Short mmCIF file of C-alpha atoms and ligand atoms in Angstrom, two decimals:
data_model
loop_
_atom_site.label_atom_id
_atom_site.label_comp_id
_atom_site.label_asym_id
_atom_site.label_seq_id
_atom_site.Cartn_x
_atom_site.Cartn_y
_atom_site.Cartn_z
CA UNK A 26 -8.12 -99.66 21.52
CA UNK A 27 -10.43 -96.84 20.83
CA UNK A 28 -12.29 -96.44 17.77
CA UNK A 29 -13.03 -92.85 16.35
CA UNK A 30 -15.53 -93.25 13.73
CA UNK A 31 -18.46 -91.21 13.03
CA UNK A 32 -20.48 -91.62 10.66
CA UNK A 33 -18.65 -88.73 8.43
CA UNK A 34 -15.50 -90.51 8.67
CA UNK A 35 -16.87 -93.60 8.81
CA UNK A 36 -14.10 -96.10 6.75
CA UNK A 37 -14.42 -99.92 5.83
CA UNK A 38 -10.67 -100.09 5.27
CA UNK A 39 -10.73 -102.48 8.30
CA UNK A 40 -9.53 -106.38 7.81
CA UNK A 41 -11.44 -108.98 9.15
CA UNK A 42 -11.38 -112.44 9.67
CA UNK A 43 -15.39 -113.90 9.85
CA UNK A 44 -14.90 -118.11 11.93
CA UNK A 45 -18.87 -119.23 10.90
CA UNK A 46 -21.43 -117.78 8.99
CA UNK A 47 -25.37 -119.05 9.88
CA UNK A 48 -28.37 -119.04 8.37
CA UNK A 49 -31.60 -120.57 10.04
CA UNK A 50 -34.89 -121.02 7.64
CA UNK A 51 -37.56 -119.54 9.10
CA UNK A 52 -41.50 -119.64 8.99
CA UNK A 53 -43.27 -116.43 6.95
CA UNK A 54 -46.69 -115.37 8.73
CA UNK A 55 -48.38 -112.44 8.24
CA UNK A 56 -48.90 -109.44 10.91
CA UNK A 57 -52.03 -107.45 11.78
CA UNK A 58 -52.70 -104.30 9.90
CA UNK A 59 -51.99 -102.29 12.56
CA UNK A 60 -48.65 -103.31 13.81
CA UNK A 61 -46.15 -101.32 12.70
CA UNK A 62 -44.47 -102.17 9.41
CA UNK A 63 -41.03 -101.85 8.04
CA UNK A 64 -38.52 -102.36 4.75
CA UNK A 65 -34.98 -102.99 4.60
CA UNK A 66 -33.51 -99.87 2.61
CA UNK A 67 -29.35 -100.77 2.61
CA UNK A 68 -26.60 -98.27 1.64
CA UNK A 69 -23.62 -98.36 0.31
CA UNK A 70 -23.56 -101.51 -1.65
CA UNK A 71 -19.74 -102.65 -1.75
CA UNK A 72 -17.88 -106.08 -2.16
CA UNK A 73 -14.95 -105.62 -0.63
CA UNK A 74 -13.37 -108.88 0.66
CA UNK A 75 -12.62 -109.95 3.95
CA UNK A 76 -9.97 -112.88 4.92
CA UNK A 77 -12.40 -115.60 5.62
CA UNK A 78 -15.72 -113.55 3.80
CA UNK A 79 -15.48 -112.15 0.68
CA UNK A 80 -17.37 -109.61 -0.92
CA UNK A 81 -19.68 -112.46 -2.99
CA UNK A 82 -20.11 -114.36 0.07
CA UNK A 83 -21.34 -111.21 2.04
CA UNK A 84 -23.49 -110.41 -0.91
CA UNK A 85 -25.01 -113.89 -1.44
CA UNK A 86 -25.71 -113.62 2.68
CA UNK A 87 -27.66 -110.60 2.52
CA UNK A 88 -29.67 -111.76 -0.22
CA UNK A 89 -30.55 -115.20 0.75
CA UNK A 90 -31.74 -113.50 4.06
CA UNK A 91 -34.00 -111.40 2.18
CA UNK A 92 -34.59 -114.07 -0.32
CA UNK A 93 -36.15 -116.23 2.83
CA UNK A 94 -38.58 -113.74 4.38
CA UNK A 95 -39.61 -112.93 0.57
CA UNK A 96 -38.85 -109.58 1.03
CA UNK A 97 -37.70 -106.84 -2.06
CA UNK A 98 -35.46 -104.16 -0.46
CA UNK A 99 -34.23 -101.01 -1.98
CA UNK A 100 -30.20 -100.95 -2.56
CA UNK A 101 -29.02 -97.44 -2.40
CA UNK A 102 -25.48 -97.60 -5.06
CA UNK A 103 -22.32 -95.44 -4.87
CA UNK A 104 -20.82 -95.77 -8.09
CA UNK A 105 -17.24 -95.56 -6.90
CA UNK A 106 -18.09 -98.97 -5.15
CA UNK A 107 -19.57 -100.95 -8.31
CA UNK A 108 -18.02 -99.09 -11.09
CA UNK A 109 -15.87 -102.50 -12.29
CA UNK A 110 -17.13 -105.29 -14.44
CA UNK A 111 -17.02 -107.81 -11.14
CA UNK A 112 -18.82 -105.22 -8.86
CA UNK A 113 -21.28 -104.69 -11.00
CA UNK A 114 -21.77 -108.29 -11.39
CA UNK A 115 -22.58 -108.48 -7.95
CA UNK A 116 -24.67 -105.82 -8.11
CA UNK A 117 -26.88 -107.28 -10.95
CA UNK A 118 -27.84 -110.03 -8.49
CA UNK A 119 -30.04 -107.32 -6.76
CA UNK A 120 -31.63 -106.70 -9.94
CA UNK A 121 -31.93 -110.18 -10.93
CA UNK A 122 -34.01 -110.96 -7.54
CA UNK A 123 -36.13 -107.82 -7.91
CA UNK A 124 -34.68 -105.31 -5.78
CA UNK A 125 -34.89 -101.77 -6.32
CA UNK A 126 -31.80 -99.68 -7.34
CA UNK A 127 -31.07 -96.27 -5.94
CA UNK A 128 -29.01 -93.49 -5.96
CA UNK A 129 -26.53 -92.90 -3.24
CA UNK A 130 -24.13 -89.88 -5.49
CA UNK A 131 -21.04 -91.32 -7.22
CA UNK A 132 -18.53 -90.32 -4.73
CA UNK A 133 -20.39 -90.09 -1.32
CA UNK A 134 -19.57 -86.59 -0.34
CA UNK A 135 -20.81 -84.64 2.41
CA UNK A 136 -23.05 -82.25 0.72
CA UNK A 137 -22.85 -79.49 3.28
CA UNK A 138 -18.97 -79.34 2.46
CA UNK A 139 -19.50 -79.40 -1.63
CA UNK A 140 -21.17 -77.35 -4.03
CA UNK A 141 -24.43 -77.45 -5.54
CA UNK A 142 -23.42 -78.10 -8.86
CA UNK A 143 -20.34 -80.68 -8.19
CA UNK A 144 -22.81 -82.48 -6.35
CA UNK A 145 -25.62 -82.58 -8.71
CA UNK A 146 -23.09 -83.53 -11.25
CA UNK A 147 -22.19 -86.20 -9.05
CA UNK A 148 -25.92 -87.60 -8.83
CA UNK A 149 -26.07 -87.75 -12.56
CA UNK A 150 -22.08 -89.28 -12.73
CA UNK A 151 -23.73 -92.09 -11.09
CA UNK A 152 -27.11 -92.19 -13.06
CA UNK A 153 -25.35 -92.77 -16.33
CA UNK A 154 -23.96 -95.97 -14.60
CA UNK A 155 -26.57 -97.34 -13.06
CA UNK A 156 -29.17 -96.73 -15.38
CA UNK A 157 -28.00 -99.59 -17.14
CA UNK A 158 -29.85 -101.97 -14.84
CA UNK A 159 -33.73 -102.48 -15.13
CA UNK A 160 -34.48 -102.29 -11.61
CA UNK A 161 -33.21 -98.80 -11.59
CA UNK A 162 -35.13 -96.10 -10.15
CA UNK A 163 -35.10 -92.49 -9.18
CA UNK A 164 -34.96 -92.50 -5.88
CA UNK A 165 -31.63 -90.31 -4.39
CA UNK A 166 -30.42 -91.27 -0.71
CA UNK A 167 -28.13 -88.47 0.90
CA UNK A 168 -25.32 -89.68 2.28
CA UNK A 169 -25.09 -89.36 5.83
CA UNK A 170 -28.57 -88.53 5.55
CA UNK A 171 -26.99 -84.77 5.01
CA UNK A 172 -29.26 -82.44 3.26
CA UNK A 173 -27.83 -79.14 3.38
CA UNK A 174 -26.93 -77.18 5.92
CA UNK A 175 -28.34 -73.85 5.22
CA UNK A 176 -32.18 -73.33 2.88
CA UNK A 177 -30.29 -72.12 -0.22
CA UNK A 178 -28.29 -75.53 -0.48
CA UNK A 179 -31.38 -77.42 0.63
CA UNK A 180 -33.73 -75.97 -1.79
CA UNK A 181 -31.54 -75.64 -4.85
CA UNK A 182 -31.10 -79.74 -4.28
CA UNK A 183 -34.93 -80.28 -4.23
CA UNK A 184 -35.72 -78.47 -7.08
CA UNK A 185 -32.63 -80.62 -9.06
CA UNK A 186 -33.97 -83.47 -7.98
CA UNK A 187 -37.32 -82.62 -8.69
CA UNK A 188 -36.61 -81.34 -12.17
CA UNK A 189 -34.34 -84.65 -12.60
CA UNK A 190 -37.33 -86.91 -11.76
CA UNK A 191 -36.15 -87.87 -8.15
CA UNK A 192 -37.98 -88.45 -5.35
CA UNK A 193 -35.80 -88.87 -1.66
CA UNK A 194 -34.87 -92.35 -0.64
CA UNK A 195 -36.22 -91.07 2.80
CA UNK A 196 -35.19 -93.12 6.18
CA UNK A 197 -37.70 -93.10 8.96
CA UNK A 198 -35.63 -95.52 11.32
CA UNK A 199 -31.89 -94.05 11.23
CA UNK A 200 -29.83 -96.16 13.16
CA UNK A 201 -25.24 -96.53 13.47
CA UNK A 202 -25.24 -100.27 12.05
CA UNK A 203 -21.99 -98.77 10.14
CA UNK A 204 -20.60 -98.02 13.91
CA UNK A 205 -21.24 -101.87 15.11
CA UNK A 206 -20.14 -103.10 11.83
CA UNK A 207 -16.39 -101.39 12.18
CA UNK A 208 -16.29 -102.58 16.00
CA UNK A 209 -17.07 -105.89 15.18
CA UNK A 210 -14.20 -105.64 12.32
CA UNK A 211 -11.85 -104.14 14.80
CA UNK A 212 -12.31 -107.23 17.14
CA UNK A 213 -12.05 -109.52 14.73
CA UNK A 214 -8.92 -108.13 13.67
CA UNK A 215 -7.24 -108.48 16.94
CA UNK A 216 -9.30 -112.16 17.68
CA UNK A 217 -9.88 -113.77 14.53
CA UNK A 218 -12.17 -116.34 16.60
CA UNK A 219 -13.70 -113.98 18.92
CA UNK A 220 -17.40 -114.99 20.33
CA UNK A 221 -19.41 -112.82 17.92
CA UNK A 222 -23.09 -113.42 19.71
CA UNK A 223 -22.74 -110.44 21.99
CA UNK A 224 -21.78 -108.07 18.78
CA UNK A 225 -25.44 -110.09 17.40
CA UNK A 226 -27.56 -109.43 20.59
CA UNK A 227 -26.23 -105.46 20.54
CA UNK A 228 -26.73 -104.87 17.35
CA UNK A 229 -30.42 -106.37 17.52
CA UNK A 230 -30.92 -104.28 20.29
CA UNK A 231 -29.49 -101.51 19.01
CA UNK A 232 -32.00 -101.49 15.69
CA UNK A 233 -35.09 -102.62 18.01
CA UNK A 234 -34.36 -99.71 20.45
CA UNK A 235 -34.10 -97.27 17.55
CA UNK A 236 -37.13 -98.48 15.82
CA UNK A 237 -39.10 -97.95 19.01
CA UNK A 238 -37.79 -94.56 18.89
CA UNK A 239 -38.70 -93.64 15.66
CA UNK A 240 -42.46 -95.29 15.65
CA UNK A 241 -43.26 -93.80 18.84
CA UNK A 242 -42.18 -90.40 17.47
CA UNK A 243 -44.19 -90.96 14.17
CA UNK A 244 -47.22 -91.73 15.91
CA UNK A 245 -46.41 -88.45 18.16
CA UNK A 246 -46.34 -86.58 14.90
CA UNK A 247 -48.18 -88.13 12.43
CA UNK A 248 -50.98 -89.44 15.19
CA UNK A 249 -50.38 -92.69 13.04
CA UNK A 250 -47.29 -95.22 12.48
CA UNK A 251 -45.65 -94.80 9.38
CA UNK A 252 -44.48 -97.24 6.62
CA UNK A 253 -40.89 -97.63 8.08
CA UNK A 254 -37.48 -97.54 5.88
CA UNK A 255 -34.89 -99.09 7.91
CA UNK A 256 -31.33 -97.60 7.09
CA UNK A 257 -28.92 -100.40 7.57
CA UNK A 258 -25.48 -101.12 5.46
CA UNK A 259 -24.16 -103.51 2.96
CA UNK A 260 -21.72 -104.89 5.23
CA UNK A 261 -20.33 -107.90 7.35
CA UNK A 262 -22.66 -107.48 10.53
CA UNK A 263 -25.42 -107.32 8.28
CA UNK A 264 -23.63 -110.36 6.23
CA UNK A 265 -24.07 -112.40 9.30
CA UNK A 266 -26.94 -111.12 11.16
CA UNK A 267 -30.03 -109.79 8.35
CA UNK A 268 -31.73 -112.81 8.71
CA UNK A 269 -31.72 -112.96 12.47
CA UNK A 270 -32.88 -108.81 12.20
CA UNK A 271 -35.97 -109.70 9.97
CA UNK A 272 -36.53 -112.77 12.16
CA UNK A 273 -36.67 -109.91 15.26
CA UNK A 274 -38.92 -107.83 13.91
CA UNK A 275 -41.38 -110.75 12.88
CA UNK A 276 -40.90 -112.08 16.49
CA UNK A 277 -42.05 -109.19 17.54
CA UNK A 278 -45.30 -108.55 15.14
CA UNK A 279 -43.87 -106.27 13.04
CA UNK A 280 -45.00 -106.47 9.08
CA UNK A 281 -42.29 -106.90 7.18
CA UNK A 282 -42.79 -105.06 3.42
CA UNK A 283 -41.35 -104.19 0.63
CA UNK A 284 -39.35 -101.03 0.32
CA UNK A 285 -41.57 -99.80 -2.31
CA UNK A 286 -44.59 -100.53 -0.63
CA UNK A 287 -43.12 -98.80 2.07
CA UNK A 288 -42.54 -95.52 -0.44
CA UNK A 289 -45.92 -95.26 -1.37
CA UNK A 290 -46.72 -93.50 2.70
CA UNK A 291 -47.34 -90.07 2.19
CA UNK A 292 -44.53 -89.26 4.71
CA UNK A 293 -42.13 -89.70 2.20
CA UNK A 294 -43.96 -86.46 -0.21
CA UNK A 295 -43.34 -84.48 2.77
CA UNK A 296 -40.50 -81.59 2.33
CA UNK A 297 -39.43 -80.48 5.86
CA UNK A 298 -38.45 -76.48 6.31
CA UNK A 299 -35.47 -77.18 8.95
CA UNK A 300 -31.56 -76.44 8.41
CA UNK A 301 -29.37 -78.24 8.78
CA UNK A 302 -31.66 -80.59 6.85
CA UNK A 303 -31.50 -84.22 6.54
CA UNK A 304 -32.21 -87.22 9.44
CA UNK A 305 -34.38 -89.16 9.00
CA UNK A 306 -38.18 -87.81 7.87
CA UNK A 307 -39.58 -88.31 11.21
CA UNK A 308 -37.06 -86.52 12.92
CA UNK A 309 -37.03 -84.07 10.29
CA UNK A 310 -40.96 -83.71 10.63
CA UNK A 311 -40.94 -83.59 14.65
CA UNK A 312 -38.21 -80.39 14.46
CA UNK A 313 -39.94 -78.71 12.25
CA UNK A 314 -42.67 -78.76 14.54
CA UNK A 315 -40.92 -77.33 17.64
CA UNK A 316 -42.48 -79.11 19.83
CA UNK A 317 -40.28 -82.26 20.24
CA UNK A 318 -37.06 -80.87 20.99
CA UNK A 319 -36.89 -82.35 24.18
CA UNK A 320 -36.80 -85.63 22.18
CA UNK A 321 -34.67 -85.14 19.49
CA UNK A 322 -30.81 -84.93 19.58
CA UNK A 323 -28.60 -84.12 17.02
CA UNK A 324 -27.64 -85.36 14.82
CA UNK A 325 -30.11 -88.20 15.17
CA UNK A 326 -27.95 -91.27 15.13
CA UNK A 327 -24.18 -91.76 15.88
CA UNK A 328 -21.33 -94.12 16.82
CA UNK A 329 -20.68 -91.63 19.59
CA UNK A 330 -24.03 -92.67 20.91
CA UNK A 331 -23.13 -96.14 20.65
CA UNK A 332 -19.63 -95.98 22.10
CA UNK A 333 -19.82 -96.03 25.55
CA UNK A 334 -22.29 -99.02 25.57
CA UNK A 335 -20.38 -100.89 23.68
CA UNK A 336 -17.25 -100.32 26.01
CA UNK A 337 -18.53 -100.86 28.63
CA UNK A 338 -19.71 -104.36 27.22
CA UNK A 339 -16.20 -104.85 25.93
CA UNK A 340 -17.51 -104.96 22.55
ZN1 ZN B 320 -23.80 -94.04 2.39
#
């Protein structure tokens, strides 16, 4: 069966049926100062249920995994997702453990295809609901990482958000969890008890590759690695798999931090001239340049990146 997602149309409407969900405890050690470092930044909180995981389950998943590497993520919240008196429940868990809440827009559009000002209404839509919660704060992730696709639309969004008291929920590893996630859900659909370690072992490689990537093109153009923000999803991969994600990256002497920690880089103050505009920062930062364009594809990240590998591992 072939899958056409991208990450515009990218759907969750997919049922699922999840045989075992594990959870190993795991040691917490410190790494060097100068490994690289990264935080968990997760989008598109939503608690849809599953046949054999439901929403809450999923939920209580992700956050016992951060829970056991004592780590505080950011949660970036589209209202239309949590804007119910059991979502929002959920939801409160994240502020409950310490998290940090962010704006993700109300209705997830695709700013290049919407207009300034029923977008910015959008962003506020969603502030009036999630305001509510202490651990809110003003940081605004684009969807699809989509900025604007010419300067007038890109500028006119700064200075709202800037007026507003935003700062951007900036990614510096971009990665198509969201593309793994909906093959995993596809095969599960058809095999309810399919093997799932070979979905685990891509999708670990999939986020190590990319955060290779994405250091060794910050230290290209910063001359220095940056505080990383991950971009992965509130879904079922992650569900099953965080903890075994944050477990690779401590395997492999990375620092894992918290997402606002990770905010205070100066990357994340920098404004990059390109159109379309968006990616994530580093990419952003390296095109802007012109000197990386051998290295840079566009956009950054995709399921059609990931499709043929995962075919041809009859994933
Ligand atoms: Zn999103």
């Amino acid at each position: 069966m072939k899958l056409k997602l991208n990450r515009r149309q990218f759907t969750r409407n997919i049922s699922l049926g999840i045989a075992a969900l594990g959870l190993s405890r795991i040691t917490s050690f410190s790494s060097p100062n100068k490994q690289p470092q990264v935080a968990i930044t997760m989008d598109d909180f939503d608690v849809y249920d599953t046949p054999t995981l439901s929403g809450m389950a999923r939920n209580r998943a992700i956050l016992a995994a951060l829970n056991q590497h004592n780590l505080k993520a950011s949660i970036f919240v589209t209202g239309k997702y949590v804007d119910n008196e059991t979502n929002i429940a959920l939801l409160r868990l994240w502020n409950k453990e310490g998290h940090t809440i962010g704006n993700h827009t109300y209705s997830h559009w695709y700013y290049p295809d919407v207009s300034f000002q029923k977008y910015a209404e959008d962003i506020l839509r969603n502030e009036i609901l999630l305001k509510q919660l202490p651990r809110y704060r003003k940081y605004f992730r684009f969807p699809f990482l989509k900025e604007g696709n010419t300067s007038e639309q890109r500028d006119q969004m700064r200075a709202f958000l800037q007026d507003h008291g935003y700062r951007n929920g900036h990614v510096t590893i971009d990665a198509s969890d969201w593309y793994v996630d909906g093959r995993l859900r596809e095969r599960l659909k058809r095999d309810p008890k399919a093997d799932l370690a070979p979905y685990r072992e891509f999708y670990l490689n999939h986020i190590w590759d990319r955060a290779i990537y994405y250091d060794n093109l910050s230290r290209e153009v910063l001359g220095r690695s940056a505080r990383h923000t991950l971009l992965i999803h509130h879904n079922v991969l992650n569900g099953l798999f965080l903890n075994d994600l944050l477990q690779m990256f401590r395997n492999k002497d990375w620092g894992l931090i918290d997402s606002e920690e990770a905010y205070k880089d100066s990357v994340f103050s920098s404004a990059p001239k390109i159109v379309p505009a968006g990616e994530s920062i580093i990419w952003a930062l390296a095109k802007e340049t012109g000197r990386f364009d051998k290295m840079l594809r566009y956009p950054g990240e995709d399921g059609d990146y990931e499709k043929p590998k995962m075919d041809a591992l009859r994933l």
